Short mmCIF file of C-alpha atoms in Angstrom, two decimals:
data_model
loop_
_atom_site.label_atom_id
_atom_site.label_comp_id
_atom_site.label_asym_id
_atom_site.label_seq_id
_atom_site.Cartn_x
_atom_site.Cartn_y
_atom_site.Cartn_z
CA MET A 1 0.00 0.00 0.00
CA SER A 2 1.02 3.62 -0.33
CA SER A 3 3.18 5.52 2.12
CA PRO A 4 1.43 8.39 3.92
CA ASP A 5 3.43 10.99 2.00
CA LEU A 6 2.51 9.59 -1.42
CA ALA A 7 -0.60 10.89 -3.16
CA ILE A 8 -1.54 8.42 -5.89
CA ASP A 9 -4.72 8.72 -7.94
CA VAL A 10 -4.30 5.76 -10.32
CA SER A 11 -2.49 2.46 -9.87
CA VAL A 12 -1.53 0.89 -13.21
CA VAL A 13 -1.50 -2.88 -12.61
CA VAL A 14 0.57 -5.08 -14.92
CA ALA A 15 0.26 -8.84 -14.38
CA THR A 16 3.22 -10.70 -15.85
CA PHE A 17 4.60 -14.21 -16.25
CA ASN A 18 7.93 -15.07 -17.89
CA ARG A 19 8.00 -12.16 -20.31
CA ALA A 20 10.90 -10.11 -19.01
CA ALA A 21 11.90 -8.82 -22.45
CA MET A 22 8.38 -7.69 -23.30
CA LEU A 23 7.88 -6.36 -19.79
CA ARG A 24 10.79 -3.97 -20.26
CA GLU A 25 9.11 -2.56 -23.36
CA THR A 26 5.84 -2.27 -21.44
CA LEU A 27 7.43 -0.48 -18.48
CA ARG A 28 9.40 1.84 -20.73
CA SER A 29 6.10 3.07 -22.18
CA LEU A 30 4.33 3.29 -18.82
CA VAL A 31 6.93 5.53 -17.20
CA GLU A 32 6.59 7.98 -20.10
CA LEU A 33 2.85 8.62 -19.75
CA GLU A 34 1.54 12.17 -19.91
CA THR A 35 -0.55 13.36 -16.97
CA ASP A 36 -1.29 17.00 -17.88
CA GLY A 37 -0.70 17.70 -14.19
CA ALA A 38 -4.21 16.35 -13.51
CA PHE A 39 -3.37 13.12 -11.67
CA ALA A 40 -0.54 11.08 -10.16
CA TYR A 41 0.01 7.41 -10.90
CA GLU A 42 2.10 4.44 -9.87
CA VAL A 43 3.03 1.33 -11.84
CA LEU A 44 2.46 -1.89 -9.92
CA VAL A 45 3.85 -5.06 -11.50
CA VAL A 46 2.48 -8.36 -10.21
CA ASP A 47 4.99 -11.11 -10.93
CA ASN A 48 2.95 -14.30 -11.24
CA ALA A 49 5.79 -16.61 -10.12
CA SER A 50 8.03 -16.04 -13.15
CA SER A 51 11.18 -18.13 -13.54
CA ASP A 52 13.03 -15.69 -15.83
CA ASN A 53 14.62 -12.35 -14.91
CA THR A 54 11.31 -10.53 -14.43
CA PRO A 55 12.34 -9.33 -10.92
CA GLN A 56 15.43 -7.66 -12.38
CA ALA A 57 13.30 -5.90 -15.01
CA ILE A 58 11.04 -4.51 -12.28
CA THR A 59 14.01 -3.41 -10.19
CA GLU A 60 15.51 -1.55 -13.17
CA PHE A 61 12.44 0.66 -13.58
CA ALA A 62 11.89 1.08 -9.84
CA ALA A 63 15.06 3.13 -9.66
CA VAL A 64 14.44 6.85 -9.11
CA ASP A 65 16.17 7.82 -12.35
CA ARG A 66 14.10 5.32 -14.42
CA ARG A 67 10.56 5.81 -13.15
CA GLY A 68 9.90 8.87 -15.33
CA SER A 69 6.50 10.48 -14.83
CA ALA A 70 5.31 7.75 -12.45
CA VAL A 71 5.32 8.48 -8.73
CA ARG A 72 6.87 5.06 -8.30
CA VAL A 73 7.32 1.66 -9.93
CA ARG A 74 7.13 -1.35 -7.66
CA GLY A 75 6.57 -5.09 -7.84
CA VAL A 76 4.88 -7.79 -5.80
CA ARG A 77 5.02 -11.54 -6.29
CA GLU A 78 1.82 -13.60 -6.54
CA PRO A 79 2.52 -17.34 -6.21
CA SER A 80 -0.95 -18.59 -7.24
CA PRO A 81 -0.80 -19.20 -11.01
CA GLY A 82 -3.24 -17.46 -13.31
CA VAL A 83 -3.86 -13.94 -14.53
CA SER A 84 -6.97 -13.54 -12.38
CA HIS A 85 -4.98 -14.28 -9.22
CA ALA A 86 -2.36 -11.74 -10.35
CA ARG A 87 -4.84 -8.99 -11.20
CA ASN A 88 -6.73 -9.53 -7.95
CA ARG A 89 -3.47 -9.20 -6.05
CA GLY A 90 -2.91 -5.96 -7.92
CA VAL A 91 -6.29 -4.61 -6.85
CA GLY A 92 -5.51 -5.51 -3.26
CA GLU A 93 -2.07 -3.86 -3.34
CA ALA A 94 -3.08 -0.78 -5.35
CA ALA A 95 -2.64 2.59 -3.65
CA GLY A 96 -4.83 4.58 -6.03
CA ASP A 97 -8.56 5.22 -5.94
CA TRP A 98 -8.59 4.02 -9.54
CA VAL A 99 -7.06 0.79 -10.85
CA ALA A 100 -5.96 0.71 -14.50
CA PHE A 101 -5.05 -2.62 -16.09
CA HIS A 102 -2.37 -2.98 -18.75
CA ASP A 103 -0.98 -6.24 -20.14
CA ASP A 104 2.68 -7.20 -20.16
CA ASP A 105 2.75 -7.64 -23.95
CA GLN A 106 1.61 -4.13 -24.78
CA VAL A 107 3.11 -0.67 -25.06
CA ALA A 108 1.02 2.35 -24.11
CA ASP A 109 0.60 5.48 -26.16
CA PRO A 110 1.82 8.46 -24.08
CA ARG A 111 -1.78 9.74 -23.88
CA TRP A 112 -3.32 6.37 -22.88
CA LEU A 113 -3.93 6.99 -19.19
CA ALA A 114 -4.68 10.72 -19.54
CA GLU A 115 -7.43 9.92 -22.04
CA LEU A 116 -8.97 7.31 -19.72
CA VAL A 117 -8.94 9.76 -16.82
CA ALA A 118 -10.47 12.49 -19.00
CA LEU A 119 -13.18 10.09 -20.23
CA ALA A 120 -14.09 9.08 -16.67
CA LYS A 121 -14.51 12.73 -15.71
CA ARG A 122 -16.35 13.69 -18.89
CA ARG A 123 -18.88 10.87 -18.63
CA SER A 124 -18.96 10.58 -14.81
CA ALA A 125 -18.16 6.91 -15.42
CA LEU A 126 -16.63 4.48 -12.94
CA VAL A 127 -15.52 2.04 -15.66
CA VAL A 128 -13.69 3.17 -18.82
CA GLY A 129 -11.70 1.43 -21.53
CA GLY A 130 -9.66 2.23 -24.59
CA ALA A 131 -8.46 1.04 -27.96
CA VAL A 132 -6.07 -1.80 -28.75
CA LYS A 133 -4.06 -1.75 -31.97
CA LEU A 134 -1.66 -4.37 -33.28
CA LYS A 135 2.10 -4.11 -33.59
CA LEU A 136 3.37 -6.84 -35.88
CA PRO A 137 6.90 -8.12 -36.52
CA ALA A 138 8.72 -6.21 -39.22
CA GLY A 139 7.72 -7.55 -42.63
CA ALA A 140 4.63 -9.35 -41.35
CA LYS A 141 1.38 -8.79 -43.22
CA GLU A 142 -1.61 -7.61 -41.22
CA PRO A 143 -4.44 -10.17 -41.38
CA SER A 144 -7.12 -8.90 -43.72
CA ALA A 145 -9.95 -10.74 -41.96
CA ARG A 146 -11.57 -8.81 -39.13
CA TYR A 147 -12.00 -11.86 -36.87
CA LEU A 148 -8.32 -12.78 -37.10
CA ARG A 149 -7.40 -9.29 -35.91
CA GLN A 150 -9.93 -9.57 -33.11
CA MET A 151 -8.35 -12.83 -31.96
CA LEU A 152 -4.98 -11.08 -31.86
CA GLY A 153 -6.51 -8.50 -29.54
CA GLU A 154 -7.37 -5.57 -31.79
CA LYS A 155 -10.44 -3.53 -30.85
CA VAL A 156 -12.35 -3.29 -34.14
CA GLY A 157 -15.63 -1.68 -35.08
CA MET A 158 -15.49 1.10 -32.46
CA PRO A 159 -14.30 4.28 -34.21
CA ALA A 160 -15.95 6.78 -31.84
CA GLU A 161 -16.53 7.39 -28.13
CA GLN A 162 -19.43 5.24 -26.99
CA PRO A 163 -20.72 3.07 -24.16
CA PHE A 164 -19.72 -0.57 -24.09
CA ASN A 165 -22.57 -3.07 -24.55
CA ARG A 166 -23.27 -6.80 -24.59
CA ARG A 167 -21.44 -7.29 -27.90
CA GLN A 168 -18.70 -4.67 -27.59
CA ILE A 169 -17.04 -5.34 -24.25
CA PRO A 170 -13.91 -3.94 -22.58
CA GLY A 171 -10.77 -6.01 -22.29
CA ALA A 172 -8.44 -5.96 -19.32
CA GLY A 173 -5.51 -4.76 -21.41
CA SER A 174 -6.91 -1.22 -21.58
CA LEU A 175 -9.29 -0.74 -18.70
CA MET A 176 -9.65 1.58 -15.70
CA ILE A 177 -12.06 0.97 -12.81
CA ASP A 178 -12.92 2.90 -9.67
CA ARG A 179 -11.86 0.56 -6.87
CA GLY A 180 -15.28 0.91 -5.20
CA VAL A 181 -16.77 -1.04 -8.11
CA PHE A 182 -14.89 -4.14 -6.98
CA ASP A 183 -16.52 -3.86 -3.55
CA HIS A 184 -19.88 -4.12 -5.31
CA VAL A 185 -19.30 -6.71 -8.05
CA GLY A 186 -16.32 -8.70 -6.78
CA LEU A 187 -12.92 -9.40 -8.30
CA PHE A 188 -11.78 -11.43 -11.32
CA ASP A 189 -13.01 -15.03 -11.23
CA THR A 190 -9.97 -17.21 -10.51
CA ASP A 191 -11.75 -20.36 -11.77
CA LEU A 192 -11.73 -19.11 -15.38
CA GLU A 193 -8.43 -20.64 -16.47
CA ILE A 194 -9.32 -20.67 -20.18
CA GLY A 195 -9.68 -16.88 -20.30
CA GLY A 196 -12.70 -14.64 -20.48
CA GLU A 197 -12.16 -13.35 -16.95
CA ASP A 198 -12.42 -9.74 -18.15
CA ALA A 199 -15.65 -10.48 -20.04
CA ASP A 200 -17.05 -12.14 -16.92
CA LEU A 201 -16.13 -9.12 -14.80
CA TYR A 202 -17.85 -6.81 -17.29
CA ARG A 203 -20.94 -9.07 -17.24
CA ARG A 204 -21.19 -8.47 -13.48
CA ILE A 205 -20.44 -4.74 -13.86
CA ARG A 206 -23.22 -4.40 -16.43
CA ALA A 207 -25.64 -6.45 -14.30
CA ALA A 208 -24.93 -4.16 -11.33
CA GLY A 209 -26.05 -1.17 -13.37
CA TYR A 210 -22.72 0.52 -14.04
CA GLU A 211 -22.28 2.14 -17.45
CA ALA A 212 -18.84 1.57 -18.96
CA TRP A 213 -17.49 3.95 -21.60
CA TYR A 214 -14.98 3.56 -24.43
CA THR A 215 -12.69 6.07 -26.11
CA PRO A 216 -10.59 5.40 -29.22
CA LYS A 217 -8.10 8.01 -28.02
CA ALA A 218 -6.74 5.85 -25.17
CA ILE A 219 -4.48 3.57 -27.21
CA VAL A 220 -2.31 0.61 -26.35
CA HIS A 221 -0.34 -1.38 -28.92
CA HIS A 222 -0.44 -5.17 -28.62
CA LEU A 223 2.96 -6.72 -29.42
CA ILE A 224 2.45 -9.74 -31.67
CA PRO A 225 5.35 -12.24 -31.89
CA ALA A 226 5.52 -14.15 -35.17
CA LYS A 227 4.32 -17.40 -33.59
CA ARG A 228 0.97 -15.81 -32.76
CA LEU A 229 0.32 -15.44 -36.48
CA ASP A 230 0.43 -19.24 -36.94
CA SER A 231 -2.83 -20.99 -37.76
CA ASP A 232 -2.41 -23.33 -34.75
CA TYR A 233 -2.41 -20.36 -32.39
CA MET A 234 -5.44 -18.85 -34.13
CA ARG A 235 -7.41 -22.11 -33.87
CA TRP A 236 -6.49 -22.52 -30.18
CA THR A 237 -7.62 -18.95 -29.51
CA ALA A 238 -10.91 -19.52 -31.35
CA ALA A 239 -11.62 -22.61 -29.26
CA ARG A 240 -10.93 -20.66 -26.07
CA HIS A 241 -13.27 -17.90 -27.22
CA GLY A 242 -16.04 -20.41 -27.82
CA GLN A 243 -15.71 -21.85 -24.34
CA HIS A 244 -15.75 -18.62 -22.39
CA VAL A 245 -18.57 -17.15 -24.52
CA ALA A 246 -20.60 -20.26 -23.68
CA LEU A 247 -19.99 -19.76 -19.96
CA ARG A 248 -20.88 -16.07 -20.17
CA GLU A 249 -24.13 -16.79 -22.00
CA PHE A 250 -24.98 -19.63 -19.61
CA LEU A 251 -24.67 -17.15 -16.75
CA ASP A 252 -26.55 -14.46 -18.68
CA TRP A 253 -29.43 -16.54 -20.01
CA GLY A 254 -29.63 -19.51 -17.64
CA PRO A 255 -30.27 -23.18 -18.50
CA ARG A 256 -33.79 -22.59 -19.81
CA LYS A 257 -32.90 -20.03 -22.49
CA LEU A 258 -29.43 -21.32 -23.37
CA PRO A 259 -30.73 -24.13 -25.69
CA LEU A 260 -32.36 -21.45 -27.86
CA VAL A 261 -29.08 -19.56 -28.04
CA MET A 262 -27.29 -22.82 -28.88
CA ALA A 263 -29.68 -23.41 -31.76
CA ALA A 264 -29.03 -19.90 -33.06
CA ARG A 265 -25.28 -20.45 -32.83
CA LEU A 266 -25.55 -23.73 -34.74
CA GLY A 267 -27.62 -22.04 -37.43
CA GLN A 268 -25.08 -19.23 -37.67
CA ALA A 269 -22.24 -21.71 -38.21
CA THR A 270 -24.20 -23.66 -40.84
CA ILE A 271 -25.76 -20.80 -42.78
CA ASN A 272 -23.02 -18.17 -42.46
CA TYR A 273 -19.59 -19.52 -41.52
CA LEU A 274 -19.55 -22.69 -43.62
CA PRO A 275 -20.48 -20.93 -46.91
CA ARG A 276 -17.92 -18.23 -46.12
CA TYR A 277 -15.26 -20.88 -45.64
CA LEU A 278 -16.10 -22.64 -48.91
CA ALA A 279 -16.21 -19.34 -50.84
CA ALA A 280 -12.84 -18.27 -49.42
CA ARG A 281 -11.28 -21.60 -50.36
CA LEU A 282 -12.61 -21.32 -53.90
CA THR A 283 -11.28 -17.77 -54.35
CA GLY A 284 -7.91 -18.47 -52.73
CA ASP A 285 -8.55 -16.07 -49.84
CA ARG A 286 -6.33 -17.69 -47.22
CA ASP A 287 -7.09 -15.18 -44.47
CA GLY A 288 -10.79 -15.41 -45.13
CA ALA A 289 -10.69 -19.20 -45.09
CA LEU A 290 -8.75 -19.28 -41.82
CA ALA A 291 -11.11 -16.76 -40.23
CA ALA A 292 -14.20 -18.74 -41.27
CA ARG A 293 -12.60 -21.98 -40.10
CA CYS A 294 -11.82 -20.37 -36.74
CA LEU A 295 -15.40 -19.11 -36.47
CA MET A 296 -16.68 -22.64 -37.09
CA LEU A 297 -14.26 -23.98 -34.49
CA ARG A 298 -15.44 -21.31 -32.05
CA SER A 299 -19.02 -22.46 -32.64
CA GLN A 300 -18.06 -26.09 -32.15
CA SER A 301 -16.23 -25.29 -28.93
CA TYR A 302 -19.15 -23.13 -27.78
CA LEU A 303 -21.70 -25.89 -28.35
CA ALA A 304 -19.58 -28.51 -26.60
CA LYS A 305 -19.04 -26.27 -23.58
CA ALA A 306 -22.68 -25.17 -23.47
CA TRP A 307 -23.81 -28.79 -23.51
CA ARG A 308 -21.51 -29.64 -20.60
CA LEU A 309 -22.84 -26.64 -18.70
CA LEU A 310 -26.41 -27.79 -19.21
CA LEU A 311 -25.53 -31.27 -17.96
CA HIS A 312 -23.19 -30.43 -15.09
CA GLY A 313 -23.48 -26.72 -14.32
CA GLU A 314 -20.61 -24.24 -14.15
CA GLY A 315 -18.59 -25.90 -11.39
CA GLN A 316 -17.20 -28.89 -13.28
CA GLN A 317 -14.16 -28.50 -15.49
CA GLY A 318 -13.54 -31.13 -18.16
CA ALA A 319 -10.48 -32.27 -20.09
CA ALA A 320 -11.32 -29.85 -22.90
CA ASP A 321 -11.21 -26.95 -20.44
CA ALA A 322 -7.79 -28.01 -19.16
CA ALA A 323 -6.46 -28.30 -22.73
CA LEU A 324 -7.43 -24.66 -23.34
CA SER A 325 -5.79 -23.25 -20.20
CA LEU A 326 -4.53 -19.78 -21.08
CA ARG A 327 -1.25 -20.11 -19.21
CA GLU A 328 -0.41 -23.64 -20.38
CA GLY A 329 -1.46 -22.94 -23.96
CA ARG A 330 0.76 -19.89 -24.18
CA GLU A 331 3.68 -21.95 -22.92
CA ARG A 332 3.09 -24.65 -25.52
CA LEU A 333 2.15 -22.56 -28.57
CA VAL A 334 4.16 -19.36 -28.15
CA GLY A 335 7.23 -20.81 -26.48
CA GLY A 336 7.01 -19.22 -23.06
CA GLN A 337 8.79 -22.16 -21.41
CA ALA A 338 12.25 -20.86 -22.14
CA PRO A 339 13.26 -17.66 -20.35
CA GLU A 340 13.02 -14.63 -22.61
CA ALA A 341 11.48 -16.82 -25.34
CA GLU A 342 8.63 -14.45 -26.12
CA THR A 343 10.76 -11.50 -27.11
CA PRO A 344 9.10 -8.40 -28.52
CA PRO A 345 9.00 -8.06 -32.28
CA ARG A 346 10.80 -5.30 -34.10
CA LEU A 347 7.83 -3.03 -34.42
CA VAL A 348 6.10 -1.66 -37.47
CA ALA A 349 2.79 0.16 -37.52
CA THR A 350 -0.15 -1.80 -38.85
CA GLY A 351 -2.15 -0.70 -41.84
CA PRO A 352 -5.47 1.15 -41.92
CA GLN A 353 -8.06 0.06 -39.37
CA GLU A 354 -11.45 -1.27 -40.37
#
């Protein structure tokens, strides 16, 4: 917690695991944030039991001559594995009245936090989020299909300031919440190992009556290593999406209405995604074919998870859930097992946004 002589308005929480190289890029951007003299912020890194040199990276930026515009940079270690455990530890340790979340594989635009603070004041909102754009390896081609970019983390289809809604939801990579909201709706669900913990939190925020606002001016850039552009990674991500969407809709609609939603999802896959896949294959549109295939896989994963939820409820985790564990999947598919393996790409700006 904060010392009595420190006045901190916003705590920027960064949960990290075995990404020391990327973390340095992240911290370099976070200590260069503009504040317009309107607020003071700290950077709080939650090391989720990393085995690389993450502690050294935190120590480097905690030095007085490296912390830049931040009041301080500090780290805590959270031994329980999983991003929800790490983010919840961050909320508990945060000194600010506001908690902003930023991922360890992103770099923030200098105006990122100032724009979130301004949006919260302008809209009298207790939950605000911003834009995510992609930073690809030098020479890599930006995926042309919208869904592929969404799976890589880009926020698409939101060109103007607007409230979030059931379809357009905030992600925890660019999100700021008044800490009192957590007292009302609870923290991140630590049982959601396949991901979707931010969507679940927003579901509870929305159900509690809070209006969350988005601004395209608060920008973070998601660093995309080359391995994340592989089709295997895309398919794994699509399957994860299907599972956590199924859980969210089970909690939203309940077991009586969920079969109707399942039928609509099946119809969508049959009438929309399958023809799109066949058309893309015929025209040689590789991105379009991969996107449609991933959408069909998402539907398949959704239906399988929804069926298990109807039979067993939300408490039972099956083998398919374990296979889609966010932490274990990243280790296997992106190469996080070796220290420093997920190094940041040499950055180039992506092309025009849709």
